[in-house]
Coordinates of C-alpha atoms and ligand atoms in Angstrom, one line a residue:
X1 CA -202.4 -50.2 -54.2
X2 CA -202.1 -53.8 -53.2
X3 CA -200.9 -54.7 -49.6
X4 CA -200.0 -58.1 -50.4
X5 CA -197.8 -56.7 -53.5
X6 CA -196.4 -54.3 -51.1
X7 CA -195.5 -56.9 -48.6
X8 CA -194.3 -59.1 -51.3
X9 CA -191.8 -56.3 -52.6
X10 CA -190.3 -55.6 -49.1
X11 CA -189.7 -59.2 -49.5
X12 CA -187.6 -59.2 -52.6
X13 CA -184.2 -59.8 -51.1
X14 CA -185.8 -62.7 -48.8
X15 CA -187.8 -63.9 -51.9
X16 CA -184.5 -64.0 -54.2
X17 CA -183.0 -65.9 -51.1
X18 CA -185.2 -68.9 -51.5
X19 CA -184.6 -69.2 -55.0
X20 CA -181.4 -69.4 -54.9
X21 CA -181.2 -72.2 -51.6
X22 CA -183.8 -74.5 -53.7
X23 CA -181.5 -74.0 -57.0
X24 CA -178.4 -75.2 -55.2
X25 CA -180.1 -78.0 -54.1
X26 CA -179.7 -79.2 -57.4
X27 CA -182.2 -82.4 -58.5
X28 CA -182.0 -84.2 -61.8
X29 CA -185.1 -86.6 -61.7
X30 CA -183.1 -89.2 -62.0
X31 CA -180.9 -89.0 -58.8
X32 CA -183.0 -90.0 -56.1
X33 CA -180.6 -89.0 -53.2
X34 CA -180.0 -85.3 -54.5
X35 CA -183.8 -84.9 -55.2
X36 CA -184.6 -85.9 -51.5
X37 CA -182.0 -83.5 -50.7
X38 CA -183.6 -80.6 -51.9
X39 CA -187.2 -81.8 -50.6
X40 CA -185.3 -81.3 -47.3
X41 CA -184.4 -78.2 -48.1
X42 CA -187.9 -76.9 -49.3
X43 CA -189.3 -78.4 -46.4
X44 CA -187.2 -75.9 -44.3
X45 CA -188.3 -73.4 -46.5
X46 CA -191.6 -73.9 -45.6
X47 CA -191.7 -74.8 -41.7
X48 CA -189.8 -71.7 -41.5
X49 CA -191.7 -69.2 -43.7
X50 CA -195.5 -70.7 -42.9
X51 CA -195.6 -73.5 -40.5
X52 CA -198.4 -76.1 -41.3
X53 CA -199.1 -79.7 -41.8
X54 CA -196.3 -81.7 -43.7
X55 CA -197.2 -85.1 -45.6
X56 CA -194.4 -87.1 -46.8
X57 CA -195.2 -89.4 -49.9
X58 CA -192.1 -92.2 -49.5
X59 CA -191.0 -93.2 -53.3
X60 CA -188.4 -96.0 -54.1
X61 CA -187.2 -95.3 -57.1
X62 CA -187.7 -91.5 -57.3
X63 CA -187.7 -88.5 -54.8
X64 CA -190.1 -88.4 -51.9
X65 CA -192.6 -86.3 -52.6
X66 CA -194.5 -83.9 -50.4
X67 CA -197.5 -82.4 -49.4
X68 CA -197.7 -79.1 -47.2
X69 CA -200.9 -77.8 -45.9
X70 CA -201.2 -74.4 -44.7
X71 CA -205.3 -74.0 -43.0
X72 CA -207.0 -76.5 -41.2
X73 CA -209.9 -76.0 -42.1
X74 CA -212.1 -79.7 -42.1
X75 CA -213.9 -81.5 -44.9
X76 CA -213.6 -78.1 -47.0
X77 CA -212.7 -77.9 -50.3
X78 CA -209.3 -77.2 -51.1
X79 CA -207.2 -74.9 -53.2
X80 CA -204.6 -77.1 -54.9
X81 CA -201.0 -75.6 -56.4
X82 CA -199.1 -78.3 -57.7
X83 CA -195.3 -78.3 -58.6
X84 CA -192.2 -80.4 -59.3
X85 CA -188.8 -80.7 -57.5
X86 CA -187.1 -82.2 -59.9
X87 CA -184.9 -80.8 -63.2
X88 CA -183.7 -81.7 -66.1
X89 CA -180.0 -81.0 -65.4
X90 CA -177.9 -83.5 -64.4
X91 CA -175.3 -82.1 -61.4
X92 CA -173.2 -79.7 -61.9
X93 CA -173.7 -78.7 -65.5
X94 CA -174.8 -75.7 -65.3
X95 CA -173.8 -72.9 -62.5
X96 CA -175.8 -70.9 -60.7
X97 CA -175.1 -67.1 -61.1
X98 CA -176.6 -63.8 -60.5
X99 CA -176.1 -60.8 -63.4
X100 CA -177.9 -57.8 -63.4
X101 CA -181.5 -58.7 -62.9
X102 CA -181.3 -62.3 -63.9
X103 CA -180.4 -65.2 -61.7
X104 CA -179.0 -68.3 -64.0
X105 CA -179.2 -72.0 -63.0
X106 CA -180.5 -75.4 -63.1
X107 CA -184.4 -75.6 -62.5
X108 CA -184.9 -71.6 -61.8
X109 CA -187.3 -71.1 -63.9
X110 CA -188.8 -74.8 -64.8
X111 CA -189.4 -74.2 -61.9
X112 CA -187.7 -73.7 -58.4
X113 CA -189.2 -70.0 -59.0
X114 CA -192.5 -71.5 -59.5
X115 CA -192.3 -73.4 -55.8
X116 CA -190.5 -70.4 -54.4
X117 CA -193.4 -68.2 -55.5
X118 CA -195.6 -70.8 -54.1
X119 CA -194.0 -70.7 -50.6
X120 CA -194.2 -66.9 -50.6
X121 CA -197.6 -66.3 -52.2
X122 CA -198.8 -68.6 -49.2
X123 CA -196.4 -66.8 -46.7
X124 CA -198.2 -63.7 -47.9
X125 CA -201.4 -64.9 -47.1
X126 CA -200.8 -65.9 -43.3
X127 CA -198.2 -62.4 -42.7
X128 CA -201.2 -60.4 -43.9
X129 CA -203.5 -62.7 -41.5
X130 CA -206.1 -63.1 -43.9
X131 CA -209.1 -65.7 -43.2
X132 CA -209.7 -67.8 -45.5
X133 CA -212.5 -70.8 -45.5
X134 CA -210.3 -73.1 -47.1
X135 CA -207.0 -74.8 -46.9
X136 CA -204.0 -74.4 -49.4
X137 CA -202.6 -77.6 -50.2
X138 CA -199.2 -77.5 -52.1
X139 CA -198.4 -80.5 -53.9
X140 CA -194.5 -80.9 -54.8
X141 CA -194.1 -84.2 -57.1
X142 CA -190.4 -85.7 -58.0
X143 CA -191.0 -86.9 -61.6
X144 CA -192.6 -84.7 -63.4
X145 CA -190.0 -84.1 -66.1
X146 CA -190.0 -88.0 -66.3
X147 CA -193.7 -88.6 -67.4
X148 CA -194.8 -88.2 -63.7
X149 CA -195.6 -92.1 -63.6
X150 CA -194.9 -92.3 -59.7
X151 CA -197.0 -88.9 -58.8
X152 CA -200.2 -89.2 -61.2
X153 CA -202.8 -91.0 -58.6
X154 CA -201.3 -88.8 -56.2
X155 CA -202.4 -85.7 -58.1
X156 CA -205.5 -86.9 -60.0
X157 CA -206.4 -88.0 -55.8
X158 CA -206.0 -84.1 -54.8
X159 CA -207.2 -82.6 -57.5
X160 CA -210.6 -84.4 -57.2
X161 CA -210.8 -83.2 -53.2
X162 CA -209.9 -79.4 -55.0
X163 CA -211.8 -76.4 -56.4
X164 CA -209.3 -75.3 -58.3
X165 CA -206.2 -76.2 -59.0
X166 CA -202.9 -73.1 -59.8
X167 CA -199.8 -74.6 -61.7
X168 CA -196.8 -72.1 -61.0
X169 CA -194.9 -73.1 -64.1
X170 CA -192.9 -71.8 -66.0
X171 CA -194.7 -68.8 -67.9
X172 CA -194.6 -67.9 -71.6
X173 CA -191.6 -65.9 -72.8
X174 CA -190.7 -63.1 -72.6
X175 CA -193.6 -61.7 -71.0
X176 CA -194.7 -64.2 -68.4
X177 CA -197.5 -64.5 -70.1
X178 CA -199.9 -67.6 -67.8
X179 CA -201.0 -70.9 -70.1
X180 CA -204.8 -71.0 -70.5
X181 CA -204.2 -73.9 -73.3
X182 CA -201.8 -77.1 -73.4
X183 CA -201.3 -80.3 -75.7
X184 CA -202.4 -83.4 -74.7
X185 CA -199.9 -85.9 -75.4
X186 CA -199.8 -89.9 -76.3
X187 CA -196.5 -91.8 -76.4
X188 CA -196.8 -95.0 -78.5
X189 CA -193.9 -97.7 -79.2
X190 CA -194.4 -99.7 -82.6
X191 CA -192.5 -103.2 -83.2
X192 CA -192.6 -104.6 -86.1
X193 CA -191.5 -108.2 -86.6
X194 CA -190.6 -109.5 -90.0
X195 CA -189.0 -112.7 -91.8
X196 CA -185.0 -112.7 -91.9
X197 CA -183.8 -113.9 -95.5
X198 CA -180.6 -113.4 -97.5
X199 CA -181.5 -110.3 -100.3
X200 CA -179.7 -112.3 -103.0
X201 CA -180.6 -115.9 -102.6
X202 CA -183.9 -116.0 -101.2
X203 CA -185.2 -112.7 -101.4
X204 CA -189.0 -113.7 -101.8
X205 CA -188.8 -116.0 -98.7
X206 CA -188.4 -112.9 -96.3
X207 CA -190.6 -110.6 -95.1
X208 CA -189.2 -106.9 -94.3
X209 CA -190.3 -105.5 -90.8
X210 CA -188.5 -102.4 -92.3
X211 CA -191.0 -102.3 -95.7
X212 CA -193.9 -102.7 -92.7
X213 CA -193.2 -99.7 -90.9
X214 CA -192.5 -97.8 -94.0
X215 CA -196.3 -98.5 -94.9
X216 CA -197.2 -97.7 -91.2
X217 CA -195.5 -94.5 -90.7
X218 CA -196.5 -93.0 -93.8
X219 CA -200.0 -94.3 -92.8
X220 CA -199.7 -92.8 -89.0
X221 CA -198.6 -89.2 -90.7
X222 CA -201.9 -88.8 -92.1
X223 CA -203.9 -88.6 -88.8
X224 CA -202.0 -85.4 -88.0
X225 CA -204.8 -82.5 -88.7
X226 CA -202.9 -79.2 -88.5
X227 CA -206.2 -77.5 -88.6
X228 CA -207.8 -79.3 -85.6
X229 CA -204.5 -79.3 -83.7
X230 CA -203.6 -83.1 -83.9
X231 CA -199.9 -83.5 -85.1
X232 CA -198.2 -87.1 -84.9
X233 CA -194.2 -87.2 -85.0
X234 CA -192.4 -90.6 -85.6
X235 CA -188.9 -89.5 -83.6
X236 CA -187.2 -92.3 -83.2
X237 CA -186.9 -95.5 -85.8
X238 CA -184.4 -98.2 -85.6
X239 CA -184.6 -101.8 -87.9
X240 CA -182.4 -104.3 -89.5
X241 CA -179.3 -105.7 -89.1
X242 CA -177.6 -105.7 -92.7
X243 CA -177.8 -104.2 -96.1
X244 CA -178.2 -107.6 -97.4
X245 CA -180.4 -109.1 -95.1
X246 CA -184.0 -109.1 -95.1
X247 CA -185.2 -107.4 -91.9
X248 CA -186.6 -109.2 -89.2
X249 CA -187.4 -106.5 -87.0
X250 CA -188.1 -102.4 -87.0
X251 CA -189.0 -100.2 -84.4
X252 CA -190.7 -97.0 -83.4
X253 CA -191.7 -94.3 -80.9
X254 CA -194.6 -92.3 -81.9
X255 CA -195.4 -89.0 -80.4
X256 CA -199.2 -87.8 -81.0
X257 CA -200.7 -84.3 -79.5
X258 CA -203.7 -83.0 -79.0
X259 CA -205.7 -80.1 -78.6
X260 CA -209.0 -81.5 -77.6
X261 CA -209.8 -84.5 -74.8
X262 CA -212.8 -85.8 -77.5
X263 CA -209.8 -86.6 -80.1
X264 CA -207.9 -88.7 -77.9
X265 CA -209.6 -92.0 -77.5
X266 CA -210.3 -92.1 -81.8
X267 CA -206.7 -91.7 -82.4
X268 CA -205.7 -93.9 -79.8
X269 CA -207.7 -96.4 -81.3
X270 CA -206.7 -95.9 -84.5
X271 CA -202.7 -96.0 -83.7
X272 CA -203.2 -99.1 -81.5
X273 CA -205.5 -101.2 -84.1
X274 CA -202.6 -101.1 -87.3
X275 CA -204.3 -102.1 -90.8
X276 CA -201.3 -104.3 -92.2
X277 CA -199.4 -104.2 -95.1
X278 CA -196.7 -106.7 -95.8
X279 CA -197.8 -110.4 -95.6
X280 CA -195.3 -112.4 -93.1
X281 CA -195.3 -109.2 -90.6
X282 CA -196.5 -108.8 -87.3
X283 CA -196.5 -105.3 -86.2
X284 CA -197.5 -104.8 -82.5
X285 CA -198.2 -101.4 -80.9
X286 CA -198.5 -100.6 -77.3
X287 CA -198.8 -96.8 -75.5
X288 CA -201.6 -94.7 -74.7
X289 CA -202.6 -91.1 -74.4
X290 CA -201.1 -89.8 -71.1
X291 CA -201.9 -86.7 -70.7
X292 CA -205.4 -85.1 -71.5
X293 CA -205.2 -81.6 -73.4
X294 CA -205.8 -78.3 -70.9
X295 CA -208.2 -77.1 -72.8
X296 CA -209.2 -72.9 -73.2
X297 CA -212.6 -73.9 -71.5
X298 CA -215.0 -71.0 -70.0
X299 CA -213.6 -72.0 -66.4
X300 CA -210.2 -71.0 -67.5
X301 CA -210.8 -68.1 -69.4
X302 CA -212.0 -66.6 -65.6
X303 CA -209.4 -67.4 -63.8
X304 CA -207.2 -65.9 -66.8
X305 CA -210.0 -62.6 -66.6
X306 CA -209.5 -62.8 -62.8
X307 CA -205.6 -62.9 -62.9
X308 CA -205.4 -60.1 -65.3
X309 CA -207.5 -58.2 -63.5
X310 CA -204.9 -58.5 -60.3
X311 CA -202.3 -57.8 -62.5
X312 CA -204.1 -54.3 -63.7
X313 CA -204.1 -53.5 -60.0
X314 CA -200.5 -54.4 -59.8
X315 CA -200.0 -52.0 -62.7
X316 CA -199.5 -54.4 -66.0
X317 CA -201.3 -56.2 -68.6
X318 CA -201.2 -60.0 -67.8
X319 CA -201.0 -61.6 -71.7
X320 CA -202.3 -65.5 -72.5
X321 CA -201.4 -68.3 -74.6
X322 CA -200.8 -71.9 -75.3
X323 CA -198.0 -74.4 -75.1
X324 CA -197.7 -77.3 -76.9
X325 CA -195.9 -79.1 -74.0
X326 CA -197.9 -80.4 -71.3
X327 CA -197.6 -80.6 -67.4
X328 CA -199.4 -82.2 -64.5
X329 CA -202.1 -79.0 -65.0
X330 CA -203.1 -81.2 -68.0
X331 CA -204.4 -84.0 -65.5
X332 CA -206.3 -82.0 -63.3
X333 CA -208.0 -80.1 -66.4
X334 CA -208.1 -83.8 -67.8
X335 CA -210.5 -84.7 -64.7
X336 CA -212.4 -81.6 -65.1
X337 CA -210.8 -79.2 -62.1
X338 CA -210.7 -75.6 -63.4
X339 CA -206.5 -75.0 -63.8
X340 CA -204.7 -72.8 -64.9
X341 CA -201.0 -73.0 -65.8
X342 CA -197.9 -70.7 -66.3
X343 CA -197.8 -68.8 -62.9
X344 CA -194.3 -69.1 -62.5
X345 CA -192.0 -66.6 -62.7
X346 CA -191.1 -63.9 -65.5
X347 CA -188.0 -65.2 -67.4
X348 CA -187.0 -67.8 -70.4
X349 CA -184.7 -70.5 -71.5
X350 CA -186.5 -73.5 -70.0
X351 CA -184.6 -76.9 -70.1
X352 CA -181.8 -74.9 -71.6
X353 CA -179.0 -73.4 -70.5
X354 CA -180.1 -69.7 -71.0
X355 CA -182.4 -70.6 -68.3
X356 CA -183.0 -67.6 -66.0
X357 CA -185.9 -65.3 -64.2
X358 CA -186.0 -61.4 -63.6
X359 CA -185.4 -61.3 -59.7
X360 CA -187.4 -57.7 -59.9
X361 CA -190.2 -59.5 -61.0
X362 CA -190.6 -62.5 -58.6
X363 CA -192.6 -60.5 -56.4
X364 CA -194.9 -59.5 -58.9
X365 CA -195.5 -63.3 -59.7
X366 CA -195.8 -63.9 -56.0
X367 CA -198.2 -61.7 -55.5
X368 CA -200.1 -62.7 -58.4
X369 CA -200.4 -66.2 -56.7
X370 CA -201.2 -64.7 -53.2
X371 CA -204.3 -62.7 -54.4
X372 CA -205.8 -65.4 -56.6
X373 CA -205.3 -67.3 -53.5
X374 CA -207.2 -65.3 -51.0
X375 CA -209.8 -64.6 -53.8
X376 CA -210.7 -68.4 -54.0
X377 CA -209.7 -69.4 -50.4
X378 CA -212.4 -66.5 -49.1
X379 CA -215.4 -67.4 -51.4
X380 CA -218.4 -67.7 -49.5
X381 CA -220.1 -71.1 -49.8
Ligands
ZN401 ZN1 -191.7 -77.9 -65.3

């Protein structure tokens, strides 16, 4: 017996509703106008369902981003959820549609359900007048599938005034199992810069920027440590001009993740300060790790025990696991702010075009979200 899950359920149509208004509003990062568009809409969204204090963050290059606060409650701590407006579909590539359970479309699971469950999770908590000491903050960035460059302060600032911070993204297929674990991740760029000379006539006057990074990414492969989690992938390479030219330059973009915040700042060091190999090179490499690990610390593990014990009420066994992606929830873990990630609806196909969530289940997830929410917003100081 739950109220709020039974509120939640005689919601389902209304809930589905919401979904499907924030999906049309379609917003690839990328296209600042449609982005702002669909900010408008989720504002609506939520002056209509819950009514509370809005915060626009103005942003030049990408969408605005916002900050709704539902409680007014002063100088208390707050509970943070944090999602993005933004997708990584460009406009009108992939249709919305409903079949059977499943509603299709750009950003519906990753993660327009995520926000939706947000505004309803919070709707429940106000319909069901329960008082809480502490106000919800929900944080909606623009940029996240972009590196979140133009949100991070913005976070890392809320997440520090926060007790705990829920990330309604998208869950673990297929059985919306929450994230209590996510890679840290460092993006590097190597250039190497060599001496040009003709391969025939004077081949021992040049010095190959190509033959450099060959040295270097073999080198860089052996920091990966599949045991302690750390893997290192050289994606992209470009170099030379000619077959029979000695290459002045070479390129590379390095990928490194990690499973645990102590291994960042060695292996950052140690992909930033290159030994060298060929003599007449120059190989420079800039980058950093950007994103802290979320790491399976004891903090997380209870809000996981504390989740699945809602969910046993609700009548299912909540499952856990890991992603190797990361999200903003790896900042606010990165700072130390108990998070947990992978609220958002039941469904699959993230960033491809199988992307979908079970409508049947959105009030489930919502619910989820509304009781952790009155559990934390009610504590006792
Ligand atoms: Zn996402």
């Amino acid at each position: 017996m739950s109220q709020v899950l039974d509120y939640l359920k005689a919601n389902k149509t209304n809930i589905k509703d919401t979904l499907i208004r924030l999906t049309k509003a379609e917003s690839p990062s990328l296209n600042k106008q449609l982005v702002d568009l669909c900010g408008k809409e989720l504002k609506r969204e939520f002056t209509q369902l819950i009514g509370g204090d809005i915060t626009i963050i103005e942003k030049e290059t990408v969408g605005n981003q916002y900050k709704f606060t539902y409680g007014n409650h002063e100088n208390s701590e707050q509970i943070l959820i944090i999602g993005h407006l933004d997708t990584v579909w460009d406009e009108g590539v992939l249709p919305l549609k409903e079949e059977g359970d499943f509603l299709y479309g750009p950003g519906v699971f990753d993660m327009k359900g995520g926000l939706t469950i947000s505004l309803w999770a919070i709707k429940a908590v106000k319909e069901l007048n329960v008082k809480g000491n502490c106000n919800i903050v929900l944080l909606v960035t623009t940029d996240e599938e972009i590196g979140s460059n133009e949100s991070k302060g913005l976070i890392l600032e809320e997440a520090q005034k926060s007790k705990v911070v829920f990330i309604p993204e998208s869950s673990i297929e297929p059985n919306g199992a929450v994230k209590t674990a996510r890679k840290g991740v460092g993006k590097f760029t190597m250039k190497v810069e060599g001496i040009a000379a003709h391969a025939g006539i004077n081949a021992w006057d040049g010095a190959s920027a190509i033959e450099e990074l060959a040295h270097q990414i073999i080198d860089l492969k052996k920091l990966s440590n599949q045991e302690e989690g750390i893997s290192i992938n050289i994606g992209v390479i470009h170099g030379g001009t000619r077959s029979n030219v000695i290459a002045k330059e070479a390129y590379a973009e390095i990928d490194v993740r990690i499973t645990k915040k102590e291994q960042a700042e060695k292996l950052q060091h140690a992909i930033l300060n290159r030994p060298h190999y060929i003599t007449g090179t120059k190989v420079e490499v800039a980058g950093s790790m950007e994103r802290f690990p979320l790491e399976r610390t004891e903090q997380v593990i209870q809000l996981y025990e504390e989740l699945r014990e809602i969910a046993r009420v609700h009548g299912y066994e909540l499952e856990e696991g890991a992603s190797g992606g990361a999200s903003d929830g790896n900042l606010t873990a990165g700072i130390g702010i108990p998070t947990i990630d992978g609220l958002g609806p039941l469904g699959g196909g993230a960033h491809q075009e199988s992307e979908h969530v079970s409508i049947s289940n959105l009030p489930y997830r919502a619910a989820l979200l509304a009781e952790m929410l009155i559990k934390h917003s009610c504590v006792k100081e």
